[in-house]
Amino acid sequence: MVMAIILPNVLNQFKSMVSSSTHALLLLLLQLAVAATATSSVAAAADSPKPTPWPLQFHSILFANYSGSLSLIDLWYDWPNGRNFNIIQNQLGKLLYDLEWNNGTSFFYTLDSSKECRSAQLEVGILRPNWLEGAEYLGQETVDGFLCNVWQKVDFIWYYEDVVTKRPVHWVFYTGRSIHVMTFEVGAVLEDAKWQAPVYCFEKRDSQTDLKSNKVDGGYLEPQLEGILKGSMQL
Ligand SMILES: *[C@@H]1O[C@H](CO)[C@@H](O)[C@H](O)[C@H]1NC(C)=O
Ligand SMILES: *[C@@H]1O[C@H](CO)[C@@H](O)[C@H](O)[C@H]1NC(C)=O
């Protein structure tokens, strides 16, 4: 009988002990969680992912969309030889060659009977392999079905890189030109003969244009040049 009276008290005491220690434990866990979150967000800011530098040489097939004008671009990036090539097939349109040298000379030409060529002299050469350095990390986003880290290089480009493979997947210029990377062949090099601008690029005529008047039809590099000229590239 005595036991029966005491027991509920003990039980109640025990229960309240348990419940208060549970509260204490929960509180502690909560504090730990808050602290951990704070620490990890500080850590995340300190070592947020950096864009992978471009390989010194690669070939990419790019799908480009500029306000609904579509093109396929063969990009041959060749840093050791100081050259970069965009061979641009506009949809049901011109095949355009955009050849850039690291000394700042660029040639834009066709290889058909129209024999068009324009050249330009820029202050800067081709993009450096580390041209994305200093870009601001924006977090992760799924693009074209690939989970990507996303960066923005001020006023110039949004750049999406596959989280797992570190390959570029997508980028968008501030002009709205949108690029989707279809292939990415690291180490591929275009044979030297293909880097020769046609003879009519060197004929004496009024083909030397300064950049402001240089309208390369649906050209791919234009925004890059503008971006560089705007001084936003910090190259
Ligand atoms: C191209 O971009 C435009 C927006 O500028 C969009 O409406 C259109 O669907 C895109 N086309 C393709 C084939 O991605
Ligand atoms: C830059 O290099 C290319 C390729 O060698 C050449 O055709 C061009 O004339 C050079 N430009 C200058 C300004 O030296």
mmCIF file of C-alpha atoms and ligand atoms in Angstrom:
data_model
loop_
_atom_site.group_PDB
_atom_site.id
_atom_site.type_symbol
_atom_site.label_atom_id
_atom_site.label_comp_id
_atom_site.label_asym_id
_atom_site.label_seq_id
_atom_site.Cartn_x
_atom_site.Cartn_y
_atom_site.Cartn_z
ATOM 1 C CA MET A 1 0.000 0.000 0.000
ATOM 2 C CA VAL A 2 2.822 2.389 0.952
ATOM 3 C CA MET A 3 4.691 1.367 -2.105
ATOM 4 C CA ALA A 4 1.668 2.015 -4.212
ATOM 5 C CA ILE A 5 1.522 5.602 -2.930
ATOM 6 C CA ILE A 6 5.232 6.295 -3.179
ATOM 7 C CA LEU A 7 5.718 4.760 -6.522
ATOM 8 C CA PRO A 8 3.662 7.253 -8.479
ATOM 9 C CA ASN A 9 5.616 10.099 -6.818
ATOM 10 C CA VAL A 10 8.909 8.536 -7.660
ATOM 11 C CA LEU A 11 7.660 7.919 -11.142
ATOM 12 C CA ASN A 12 6.496 11.484 -11.468
ATOM 13 C CA GLN A 13 9.798 12.739 -10.141
ATOM 14 C CA PHE A 14 11.594 10.429 -12.464
ATOM 15 C CA LYS A 15 9.431 11.551 -15.376
ATOM 16 C CA SER A 16 10.053 15.182 -14.646
ATOM 17 C CA MET A 17 13.761 14.497 -14.312
ATOM 18 C CA VAL A 18 13.733 12.763 -17.620
ATOM 19 C CA SER A 19 11.681 15.469 -19.234
ATOM 20 C CA SER A 20 13.822 18.286 -17.901
ATOM 21 C CA SER A 21 16.985 16.533 -18.892
ATOM 22 C CA THR A 22 15.397 15.878 -22.264
ATOM 23 C CA HIS A 23 14.710 19.568 -22.544
ATOM 24 C CA ALA A 24 18.255 20.311 -21.530
ATOM 25 C CA LEU A 25 19.528 17.831 -24.038
ATOM 26 C CA LEU A 26 17.322 19.248 -26.791
ATOM 27 C CA LEU A 27 18.441 22.738 -25.924
ATOM 28 C CA LEU A 28 22.047 21.652 -26.031
ATOM 29 C CA LEU A 29 21.534 19.933 -29.376
ATOM 30 C CA LEU A 30 19.801 22.996 -30.723
ATOM 31 C CA GLN A 31 22.658 25.210 -29.559
ATOM 32 C CA LEU A 32 25.155 22.830 -31.102
ATOM 33 C CA ALA A 33 23.201 22.813 -34.347
ATOM 34 C CA VAL A 34 23.029 26.600 -34.444
ATOM 35 C CA ALA A 35 26.729 26.828 -33.701
ATOM 36 C CA ALA A 36 27.522 24.219 -36.341
ATOM 37 C CA THR A 37 25.393 26.024 -38.921
ATOM 38 C CA ALA A 38 27.082 29.292 -38.139
ATOM 39 C CA THR A 39 30.514 27.683 -38.350
ATOM 40 C CA SER A 40 29.750 25.845 -41.573
ATOM 41 C CA SER A 41 28.345 28.917 -43.300
ATOM 42 C CA VAL A 42 31.446 30.855 -42.316
ATOM 43 C CA ALA A 43 33.553 27.974 -43.588
ATOM 44 C CA ALA A 44 31.506 27.845 -46.815
ATOM 45 C CA ALA A 45 32.131 31.518 -47.481
ATOM 46 C CA ALA A 46 35.835 31.080 -46.814
ATOM 47 C CA ASP A 47 36.327 28.104 -49.093
ATOM 48 C CA SER A 48 33.502 28.351 -51.609
ATOM 49 C CA PRO A 49 34.271 26.395 -54.786
ATOM 50 C CA LYS A 50 36.546 28.003 -57.349
ATOM 51 C CA PRO A 51 36.034 27.628 -61.101
ATOM 52 C CA THR A 52 38.333 25.048 -62.648
ATOM 53 C CA PRO A 53 40.891 26.754 -64.919
ATOM 54 C CA TRP A 54 40.479 25.908 -68.590
ATOM 55 C CA PRO A 55 42.734 23.117 -69.866
ATOM 56 C CA LEU A 56 45.631 24.545 -71.888
ATOM 57 C CA GLN A 57 44.255 22.916 -75.024
ATOM 58 C CA PHE A 58 40.768 21.644 -75.731
ATOM 59 C CA HIS A 59 38.099 21.293 -78.381
ATOM 60 C CA SER A 60 34.440 21.907 -77.679
ATOM 61 C CA ILE A 61 31.296 21.818 -79.697
ATOM 62 C CA LEU A 62 29.068 24.585 -78.394
ATOM 63 C CA PHE A 63 25.383 25.137 -78.983
ATOM 64 C CA ALA A 64 24.710 28.870 -78.941
ATOM 65 C CA ASN A 65 21.433 30.739 -78.699
ATOM 66 C CA TYR A 66 21.379 34.482 -79.094
ATOM 67 C CA SER A 67 17.809 35.750 -78.768
ATOM 68 C CA GLY A 68 16.614 32.768 -80.750
ATOM 69 C CA SER A 69 19.376 32.857 -83.401
ATOM 70 C CA LEU A 70 20.995 29.457 -83.152
ATOM 71 C CA SER A 71 24.491 28.367 -84.063
ATOM 72 C CA LEU A 72 26.913 25.519 -83.588
ATOM 73 C CA ILE A 73 30.428 26.558 -82.694
ATOM 74 C CA ASP A 74 33.593 24.526 -82.970
ATOM 75 C CA LEU A 75 35.831 26.012 -80.302
ATOM 76 C CA TRP A 76 39.544 25.229 -80.443
ATOM 77 C CA TYR A 77 41.316 26.723 -77.454
ATOM 78 C CA ASP A 78 45.096 26.531 -77.722
ATOM 79 C CA TRP A 79 46.885 28.541 -75.048
ATOM 80 C CA PRO A 80 50.471 27.231 -75.542
ATOM 81 C CA ASN A 81 50.313 28.332 -79.181
ATOM 82 C CA GLY A 82 48.605 31.604 -78.268
ATOM 83 C CA ARG A 83 45.553 31.059 -80.438
ATOM 84 C CA ASN A 84 41.819 30.541 -80.197
ATOM 85 C CA PHE A 85 39.411 29.577 -82.964
ATOM 86 C CA ASN A 86 35.632 29.775 -83.153
ATOM 87 C CA ILE A 87 34.202 28.148 -86.260
ATOM 88 C CA ILE A 88 30.599 29.253 -86.258
ATOM 89 C CA GLN A 89 27.820 27.603 -88.232
ATOM 90 C CA ASN A 90 24.775 29.802 -88.077
ATOM 91 C CA GLN A 91 21.581 27.815 -88.487
ATOM 92 C CA LEU A 92 20.891 27.510 -92.244
ATOM 93 C CA GLY A 93 23.291 30.414 -92.676
ATOM 94 C CA LYS A 94 26.896 31.439 -92.910
ATOM 95 C CA LEU A 95 29.885 29.427 -91.837
ATOM 96 C CA LEU A 96 32.087 31.980 -90.101
ATOM 97 C CA TYR A 97 35.675 31.699 -88.959
ATOM 98 C CA ASP A 98 36.748 33.747 -85.975
ATOM 99 C CA LEU A 99 40.488 33.311 -85.446
ATOM 100 C CA GLU A 100 42.187 35.089 -82.562
ATOM 101 C CA TRP A 101 45.877 35.415 -81.808
ATOM 102 C CA ASN A 102 47.392 36.251 -78.459
ATOM 103 C CA ASN A 103 49.119 39.325 -79.967
ATOM 104 C CA GLY A 104 45.649 40.878 -80.194
ATOM 105 C CA THR A 105 45.059 40.293 -83.906
ATOM 106 C CA SER A 106 41.746 38.661 -84.830
ATOM 107 C CA PHE A 107 40.467 37.597 -88.228
ATOM 108 C CA PHE A 108 36.792 37.084 -89.026
ATOM 109 C CA TYR A 109 36.237 35.462 -92.385
ATOM 110 C CA THR A 110 34.295 33.125 -94.609
ATOM 111 C CA LEU A 111 35.903 30.506 -96.837
ATOM 112 C CA ASP A 112 33.199 30.588 -99.507
ATOM 113 C CA SER A 113 33.066 32.554 -102.757
ATOM 114 C CA SER A 114 32.108 35.752 -100.919
ATOM 115 C CA LYS A 115 35.701 35.888 -99.614
ATOM 116 C CA GLU A 116 34.818 38.136 -96.730
ATOM 117 C CA CYS A 117 37.430 39.010 -94.177
ATOM 118 C CA ARG A 118 37.660 41.549 -91.430
ATOM 119 C CA SER A 119 40.463 41.890 -88.991
ATOM 120 C CA ALA A 120 40.715 43.644 -85.685
ATOM 121 C CA GLN A 121 43.517 44.667 -83.394
ATOM 122 C CA LEU A 122 42.700 44.382 -79.701
ATOM 123 C CA GLU A 123 44.504 45.598 -76.650
ATOM 124 C CA VAL A 124 44.407 42.125 -75.138
ATOM 125 C CA GLY A 125 45.017 38.628 -76.365
ATOM 126 C CA ILE A 126 42.954 35.465 -75.949
ATOM 127 C CA LEU A 127 41.388 34.394 -72.684
ATOM 128 C CA ARG A 128 43.891 33.086 -70.169
ATOM 129 C CA PRO A 129 43.276 29.593 -68.763
ATOM 130 C CA ASN A 130 42.535 31.219 -65.393
ATOM 131 C CA TRP A 131 40.286 33.958 -66.788
ATOM 132 C CA LEU A 132 37.501 32.970 -64.393
ATOM 133 C CA GLU A 133 39.625 33.656 -61.345
ATOM 134 C CA GLY A 134 37.967 36.075 -58.968
ATOM 135 C CA ALA A 135 34.453 35.208 -60.125
ATOM 136 C CA GLU A 136 31.764 35.409 -57.464
ATOM 137 C CA TYR A 137 30.316 32.071 -56.336
ATOM 138 C CA LEU A 138 26.523 31.985 -56.523
ATOM 139 C CA GLY A 139 25.801 28.421 -55.362
ATOM 140 C CA GLN A 140 24.488 25.331 -57.117
ATOM 141 C CA GLU A 141 21.891 24.956 -59.826
ATOM 142 C CA THR A 142 20.823 22.174 -62.159
ATOM 143 C CA VAL A 143 21.325 23.197 -65.788
ATOM 144 C CA ASP A 144 20.723 21.019 -68.851
ATOM 145 C CA GLY A 145 20.280 18.142 -66.379
ATOM 146 C CA PHE A 146 23.689 18.607 -64.726
ATOM 147 C CA LEU A 147 24.167 19.774 -61.141
ATOM 148 C CA CYS A 148 26.479 22.776 -61.464
ATOM 149 C CA ASN A 149 28.425 25.240 -59.399
ATOM 150 C CA VAL A 150 27.594 28.715 -60.630
ATOM 151 C CA TRP A 151 29.781 31.817 -60.720
ATOM 152 C CA GLN A 152 29.346 35.298 -62.002
ATOM 153 C CA LYS A 153 32.154 37.405 -63.387
ATOM 154 C CA VAL A 154 30.934 40.927 -62.787
ATOM 155 C CA ASP A 155 28.677 42.271 -65.526
ATOM 156 C CA PHE A 156 30.075 39.858 -68.035
ATOM 157 C CA ILE A 157 29.266 36.196 -67.686
ATOM 158 C CA TRP A 158 27.412 33.566 -65.695
ATOM 159 C CA TYR A 159 29.365 30.318 -65.738
ATOM 160 C CA TYR A 160 28.065 26.828 -64.887
ATOM 161 C CA GLU A 161 30.457 23.977 -64.143
ATOM 162 C CA ASP A 162 29.527 20.362 -63.445
ATOM 163 C CA VAL A 163 29.963 19.714 -59.714
ATOM 164 C CA VAL A 164 31.292 16.187 -60.256
ATOM 165 C CA THR A 165 33.332 16.286 -63.477
ATOM 166 C CA LYS A 166 34.348 19.977 -63.214
ATOM 167 C CA ARG A 167 33.608 20.400 -66.909
ATOM 168 C CA PRO A 168 31.895 23.554 -68.137
ATOM 169 C CA VAL A 169 28.242 22.903 -68.972
ATOM 170 C CA HIS A 170 26.814 26.294 -69.767
ATOM 171 C CA TRP A 171 27.560 29.998 -69.778
ATOM 172 C CA VAL A 172 25.579 33.119 -70.496
ATOM 173 C CA PHE A 173 27.043 36.435 -71.569
ATOM 174 C CA TYR A 174 25.590 39.663 -70.274
ATOM 175 C CA THR A 175 24.255 40.241 -73.795
ATOM 176 C CA GLY A 176 22.006 37.218 -73.361
ATOM 177 C CA ARG A 177 24.071 34.984 -75.634
ATOM 178 C CA SER A 178 23.662 31.560 -74.135
ATOM 179 C CA ILE A 179 26.165 28.736 -74.653
ATOM 180 C CA HIS A 180 25.621 25.025 -73.995
ATOM 181 C CA VAL A 181 28.711 22.818 -73.994
ATOM 182 C CA MET A 182 28.011 19.689 -76.049
ATOM 183 C CA THR A 183 31.513 18.142 -76.100
ATOM 184 C CA PHE A 184 34.656 18.874 -74.133
ATOM 185 C CA GLU A 185 37.771 17.143 -75.454
ATOM 186 C CA VAL A 186 40.701 18.010 -73.237
ATOM 187 C CA GLY A 187 44.035 18.022 -75.102
ATOM 188 C CA ALA A 188 42.546 18.071 -78.607
ATOM 189 C CA VAL A 189 44.513 20.330 -80.968
ATOM 190 C CA LEU A 190 43.569 21.516 -84.444
ATOM 191 C CA GLU A 191 46.297 20.953 -87.042
ATOM 192 C CA ASP A 192 48.467 24.002 -87.833
ATOM 193 C CA ALA A 193 47.373 24.310 -91.483
ATOM 194 C CA LYS A 194 43.804 25.063 -90.373
ATOM 195 C CA TRP A 195 44.957 28.141 -88.465
ATOM 196 C CA GLN A 196 45.993 29.944 -91.633
ATOM 197 C CA ALA A 197 43.740 32.887 -92.436
ATOM 198 C CA PRO A 198 43.004 33.043 -96.192
ATOM 199 C CA VAL A 199 45.139 35.216 -98.452
ATOM 200 C CA TYR A 200 42.375 37.792 -98.959
ATOM 201 C CA CYS A 201 42.697 38.672 -95.271
ATOM 202 C CA PHE A 202 46.128 40.088 -96.078
ATOM 203 C CA GLU A 203 45.293 41.864 -99.328
ATOM 204 C CA LYS A 204 45.570 45.593 -99.231
ATOM 205 C CA ARG A 205 42.045 46.882 -99.092
ATOM 206 C CA ASP A 206 39.778 48.627 -96.700
ATOM 207 C CA SER A 207 39.164 45.560 -94.603
ATOM 208 C CA GLN A 208 40.841 46.718 -91.436
ATOM 209 C CA THR A 209 38.009 47.694 -89.181
ATOM 210 C CA ASP A 210 38.113 49.024 -85.713
ATOM 211 C CA LEU A 211 35.983 47.219 -83.206
ATOM 212 C CA LYS A 212 33.191 49.723 -82.933
ATOM 213 C CA SER A 213 32.254 49.258 -86.570
ATOM 214 C CA ASN A 214 32.987 45.575 -86.487
ATOM 215 C CA LYS A 215 29.689 43.792 -86.895
ATOM 216 C CA VAL A 216 30.470 40.144 -87.291
ATOM 217 C CA ASP A 217 27.116 38.694 -88.178
ATOM 218 C CA GLY A 218 25.922 36.833 -85.149
ATOM 219 C CA GLY A 219 29.565 36.469 -84.179
ATOM 220 C CA TYR A 220 30.324 34.651 -81.041
ATOM 221 C CA LEU A 221 33.240 36.639 -79.760
ATOM 222 C CA GLU A 222 31.679 40.055 -79.993
ATOM 223 C CA PRO A 223 30.390 40.059 -76.416
ATOM 224 C CA GLN A 224 33.722 38.807 -75.152
ATOM 225 C CA LEU A 225 35.459 41.666 -76.888
ATOM 226 C CA GLU A 226 32.986 44.165 -75.579
ATOM 227 C CA GLY A 227 33.436 42.708 -72.142
ATOM 228 C CA ILE A 228 37.172 43.009 -72.379
ATOM 229 C CA LEU A 229 36.921 46.535 -73.680
ATOM 230 C CA LYS A 230 34.623 47.436 -70.817
ATOM 231 C CA GLY A 231 37.539 46.468 -68.624
ATOM 232 C CA SER A 232 35.494 44.017 -66.626
ATOM 233 C CA MET A 233 37.732 41.072 -67.327
ATOM 234 C CA GLN A 234 40.707 42.062 -65.185
ATOM 235 C CA LEU A 235 43.014 40.104 -67.482
HETATM 236 C C1 LIG B 1 16.600 30.340 -77.558
HETATM 237 O O1 LIG B 1 16.436 31.400 -76.630
HETATM 238 C C2 LIG B 1 15.136 31.951 -76.624
HETATM 239 C C3 LIG B 1 15.147 33.097 -75.647
HETATM 240 O O2 LIG B 1 16.034 34.088 -76.058
HETATM 241 C C4 LIG B 1 14.139 30.894 -76.234
HETATM 242 O O3 LIG B 1 12.824 31.428 -76.297
HETATM 243 C C5 LIG B 1 14.240 29.716 -77.188
HETATM 244 O O4 LIG B 1 13.409 28.690 -76.742
HETATM 245 C C6 LIG B 1 15.677 29.206 -77.258
HETATM 246 N N1 LIG B 1 15.776 28.176 -78.302
HETATM 247 C C7 LIG B 1 16.411 27.018 -78.104
HETATM 248 C C8 LIG B 1 16.406 26.078 -79.267
HETATM 249 O O5 LIG B 1 16.979 26.763 -77.078
HETATM 250 C C1 LIG B 2 49.761 38.277 -84.767
HETATM 251 O O1 LIG B 2 50.019 36.960 -85.128
HETATM 252 C C2 LIG B 2 49.395 36.518 -86.347
HETATM 253 C C3 LIG B 2 49.712 35.042 -86.534
HETATM 254 O O2 LIG B 2 51.071 34.805 -86.435
HETATM 255 C C4 LIG B 2 49.848 37.383 -87.510
HETATM 256 O O3 LIG B 2 49.186 37.005 -88.691
HETATM 257 C C5 LIG B 2 49.572 38.849 -87.197
HETATM 258 O O4 LIG B 2 50.066 39.672 -88.219
HETATM 259 C C6 LIG B 2 50.210 39.236 -85.864
HETATM 260 N N1 LIG B 2 49.813 40.584 -85.525
HETATM 261 C C7 LIG B 2 50.680 41.495 -85.145
HETATM 262 C C8 LIG B 2 50.107 42.844 -84.789
HETATM 263 O O5 LIG B 2 51.883 41.295 -85.087
#
